[in-house]
Structures are given as structure tokens and as C-alpha cells.
Amino acid sequence: MKRVLLVDISNSYTKAAIATGQRIGKVHRFSTSSLTATVLKRTFTPPDCVVLASVVPAQIPVVEAAFGSVCLIGPHLDLGVGIDFPNPSAIGADRLANAAGCAAHYGFPAIVVDFGTAVTFDVLSAKGDYIGGVIAPGLESMTTYLHTRTALLPKIRLSEPASVVGR
């Protein structure tokens, strides 16, 4: 069975996992700023192909140095969603990948929310087209901002909560 390395390079972290058929293996997480070809080659045996979504163009050559040619996610690919957006090349590869995953697994219309360095909200129309969205500061940015801009809110370290409801 074909082994596909899936790589998501975001501003803070790079996530990567091997997919075989419909199964995705363990997700490895690396600091994007310190990602190297050596680390990738040490972590993964050479896959049959690499699919890459990156919002950090300077890091694309790192993945190429590790594994050769890659398939870059972008509006030029048939991702199973249409694009009804004024400038398709301005849509982040991460946002297109999220839209494609949502359409494939849950259908449309839909709103996809991704909590990362930024929080993104992306809209899929009833026709299955990516029509745009919103980018907002991520949780880390907001906690730092609220601490520095308010008198009483402490600086907190983000961690997995025991409960969704804060107390």
C-alpha cells in the first residue's frame, strides 16, 4: 500500500504523519522555526510521496531537501471543493486543506474552525465552494495581549483543560 507523508507547516509548529489508505499514523510535531531536513529524515523512512500544506514558504525547501519533490496544496489542485473567491492564490494552503477535509468527511454547507497560531473560520457554500472566511488572533496571542493590555488579568500558560467550562 502506498505510504504518503502528510505535512502541515504552520507558523508555530509543523505537523507530519504517514497515511496508508484511509489510516493516518502517529502525528509528529516540530517547531517550524527549527525544522530541518535531517530531523525529517530521522523521523520518517522515505515515503512514496509527500503532500505539503505550508503557510511558511521559506520552509518548503526543507521538506524538499529531505524527500525530493512534493505535492503542494493550492488552488491549482482538484481538492473536491470549488473556489468562489476573488484571488484564489491568496488562500492559505492550510485553509484549503481544511475545506477539502471538511467537504470529504462532513459535506457542505459548513464553517470550518481551526485553532492554531491564528484562529481561522472558513466557509463552504451549499454548492461546495470555498467562499472566504476570517482570520483572528490565536489563543496564545490573545492571552498575551489581554495580560499586557488589562490591569487584572494574569499571564497564563495554555494547557489542555480538564473541562470545557472555565471556572
Short mmCIF file of C-alpha atoms in Angstrom, two decimals:
data_model
loop_
_atom_site.label_atom_id
_atom_site.label_comp_id
_atom_site.label_asym_id
_atom_site.label_seq_id
_atom_site.Cartn_x
_atom_site.Cartn_y
_atom_site.Cartn_z
CA MET A 1 0.00 0.00 0.00
CA LYS A 2 1.24 3.50 -0.86
CA ARG A 3 2.78 5.47 2.03
CA VAL A 4 2.01 9.19 1.82
CA LEU A 5 3.72 11.68 4.11
CA LEU A 6 1.28 14.45 5.04
CA VAL A 7 3.00 17.66 6.18
CA ASP A 8 1.36 20.81 7.55
CA ILE A 9 3.80 23.69 8.06
CA SER A 10 2.16 26.40 10.13
CA ASN A 11 3.72 29.48 11.68
CA SER A 12 4.43 27.89 15.07
CA TYR A 13 4.52 24.14 14.51
CA THR A 14 4.94 21.65 11.70
CA LYS A 15 2.84 18.52 11.94
CA ALA A 16 3.58 15.40 9.89
CA ALA A 17 2.23 11.85 9.69
CA ILE A 18 2.28 8.87 7.36
CA ALA A 19 -1.03 7.92 5.74
CA THR A 20 -1.70 4.50 4.26
CA GLY A 21 -5.07 4.18 2.61
CA GLN A 22 -7.64 5.70 4.97
CA ARG A 23 -5.41 5.37 8.04
CA ILE A 24 -3.23 8.20 9.38
CA GLY A 25 -0.39 7.18 11.67
CA LYS A 26 1.13 8.98 14.63
CA VAL A 27 1.30 12.75 14.19
CA HIS A 28 4.76 14.18 14.86
CA ARG A 29 5.05 17.83 15.89
CA PHE A 30 8.13 20.01 15.35
CA SER A 31 8.87 23.68 15.95
CA THR A 32 8.61 25.26 12.49
CA SER A 33 11.48 27.66 13.12
CA SER A 34 13.88 24.80 13.89
CA LEU A 35 12.65 22.28 11.28
CA THR A 36 15.49 20.63 9.34
CA ALA A 37 15.75 18.01 6.61
CA THR A 38 17.86 15.91 8.96
CA VAL A 39 15.10 15.81 11.59
CA LEU A 40 12.52 14.82 8.98
CA LYS A 41 14.74 12.07 7.52
CA ARG A 42 15.45 10.73 11.00
CA THR A 43 11.75 10.65 11.86
CA PHE A 44 10.32 9.17 8.64
CA THR A 45 11.55 6.48 6.30
CA PRO A 46 11.27 7.68 2.69
CA PRO A 47 7.57 7.74 1.72
CA ASP A 48 6.14 7.04 -1.72
CA CYS A 49 5.07 10.68 -1.97
CA VAL A 50 4.76 13.86 0.11
CA VAL A 51 1.72 16.13 0.30
CA LEU A 52 2.55 19.52 1.78
CA ALA A 53 0.39 22.39 3.04
CA SER A 54 2.57 25.30 4.08
CA VAL A 55 1.95 28.87 5.18
CA VAL A 56 5.70 29.39 5.65
CA PRO A 57 7.19 29.39 2.13
CA ALA A 58 10.77 29.54 3.43
CA GLN A 59 10.35 26.08 4.98
CA ILE A 60 9.17 24.30 1.81
CA PRO A 61 12.79 23.67 0.64
CA VAL A 62 13.47 21.88 3.94
CA VAL A 63 10.86 19.22 3.12
CA GLU A 64 12.08 19.03 -0.48
CA ALA A 65 15.67 18.56 0.74
CA ALA A 66 14.54 15.67 2.91
CA PHE A 67 12.34 13.81 0.42
CA GLY A 68 12.66 15.32 -3.07
CA SER A 69 9.62 16.60 -4.93
CA VAL A 70 6.41 17.34 -3.05
CA CYS A 71 2.78 17.94 -3.98
CA LEU A 72 1.96 21.44 -2.74
CA ILE A 73 -1.63 22.07 -1.69
CA GLY A 74 -3.06 25.06 -3.53
CA PRO A 75 -5.95 26.31 -5.65
CA HIS A 76 -4.43 24.65 -8.75
CA LEU A 77 -5.36 21.18 -7.41
CA ASP A 78 -8.73 19.44 -7.55
CA LEU A 79 -9.37 19.22 -3.81
CA GLY A 80 -13.04 18.29 -4.02
CA VAL A 81 -14.18 21.86 -3.32
CA GLY A 82 -14.76 24.68 -5.73
CA ILE A 83 -13.32 28.13 -5.16
CA ASP A 84 -15.54 31.20 -5.39
CA PHE A 85 -13.03 33.74 -4.14
CA PRO A 86 -11.62 36.87 -5.83
CA ASN A 87 -7.96 35.86 -5.55
CA PRO A 88 -7.61 32.07 -5.12
CA SER A 89 -3.81 32.26 -4.83
CA ALA A 90 -4.25 34.32 -1.63
CA ILE A 91 -5.99 31.44 0.18
CA GLY A 92 -3.67 29.69 2.62
CA ALA A 93 -2.88 26.07 1.85
CA ASP A 94 -3.92 25.17 5.39
CA ARG A 95 -7.34 26.71 4.83
CA LEU A 96 -7.83 24.86 1.54
CA ALA A 97 -6.79 21.59 3.17
CA ASN A 98 -9.28 22.18 6.00
CA ALA A 99 -12.04 22.93 3.49
CA ALA A 100 -11.24 19.81 1.47
CA GLY A 101 -11.19 17.63 4.59
CA CYS A 102 -14.49 19.04 5.80
CA ALA A 103 -16.17 18.55 2.42
CA ALA A 104 -14.91 14.97 2.14
CA HIS A 105 -15.88 13.91 5.66
CA TYR A 106 -18.89 16.08 6.56
CA GLY A 107 -20.20 17.70 3.36
CA PHE A 108 -21.38 21.25 2.97
CA PRO A 109 -22.51 23.92 3.64
CA ALA A 110 -20.10 24.22 6.53
CA ILE A 111 -17.95 26.50 8.60
CA VAL A 112 -14.50 25.13 9.44
CA VAL A 113 -12.76 26.48 12.56
CA ASP A 114 -9.03 25.90 13.09
CA PHE A 115 -7.34 26.87 16.36
CA GLY A 116 -3.63 27.43 15.71
CA THR A 117 -1.26 30.38 15.77
CA ALA A 118 -4.30 32.15 14.35
CA VAL A 119 -7.92 31.07 14.64
CA THR A 120 -9.44 30.75 11.19
CA PHE A 121 -13.08 30.45 10.22
CA ASP A 122 -13.66 29.27 6.64
CA VAL A 123 -16.98 28.98 4.85
CA LEU A 124 -18.06 26.34 2.34
CA SER A 125 -21.22 27.28 0.44
CA ALA A 126 -24.16 24.96 -0.18
CA LYS A 127 -22.64 24.38 -3.65
CA GLY A 128 -19.39 23.16 -2.08
CA ASP A 129 -17.34 26.24 -2.89
CA TYR A 130 -14.77 27.83 -0.62
CA ILE A 131 -16.12 31.41 -0.39
CA GLY A 132 -13.86 33.03 2.22
CA GLY A 133 -13.51 33.39 5.94
CA VAL A 134 -12.00 35.23 8.86
CA ILE A 135 -8.57 35.18 10.48
CA ALA A 136 -8.36 36.12 14.17
CA PRO A 137 -5.51 36.06 16.68
CA GLY A 138 -4.83 32.65 18.18
CA LEU A 139 -5.16 31.71 21.84
CA GLU A 140 -1.51 32.38 22.69
CA SER A 141 -1.62 35.83 21.07
CA MET A 142 -4.85 36.72 22.81
CA THR A 143 -3.74 35.62 26.28
CA THR A 144 -0.55 37.67 25.94
CA TYR A 145 -2.48 40.66 24.61
CA LEU A 146 -5.08 40.55 27.37
CA HIS A 147 -2.39 40.29 30.04
CA THR A 148 -0.44 43.28 28.72
CA ARG A 149 -3.50 45.44 28.00
CA THR A 150 -5.51 44.87 31.18
CA ALA A 151 -4.82 45.68 34.83
CA LEU A 152 -6.02 42.48 36.48
CA LEU A 153 -5.74 39.58 34.06
CA PRO A 154 -2.69 37.43 34.83
CA LYS A 155 -0.38 35.91 32.23
CA ILE A 156 -1.41 32.28 31.92
CA ARG A 157 0.17 29.26 30.31
CA LEU A 158 -2.18 27.46 27.98
CA SER A 159 -2.76 23.78 28.67
CA GLU A 160 -5.41 21.19 27.96
CA PRO A 161 -8.35 21.99 30.25
CA ALA A 162 -9.97 19.37 32.47
CA SER A 163 -13.35 20.78 31.46
CA VAL A 164 -14.63 22.86 28.57
CA VAL A 165 -16.39 25.16 31.04
CA GLY A 166 -13.97 27.54 32.76
CA ARG A 167 -14.25 28.23 36.50
#
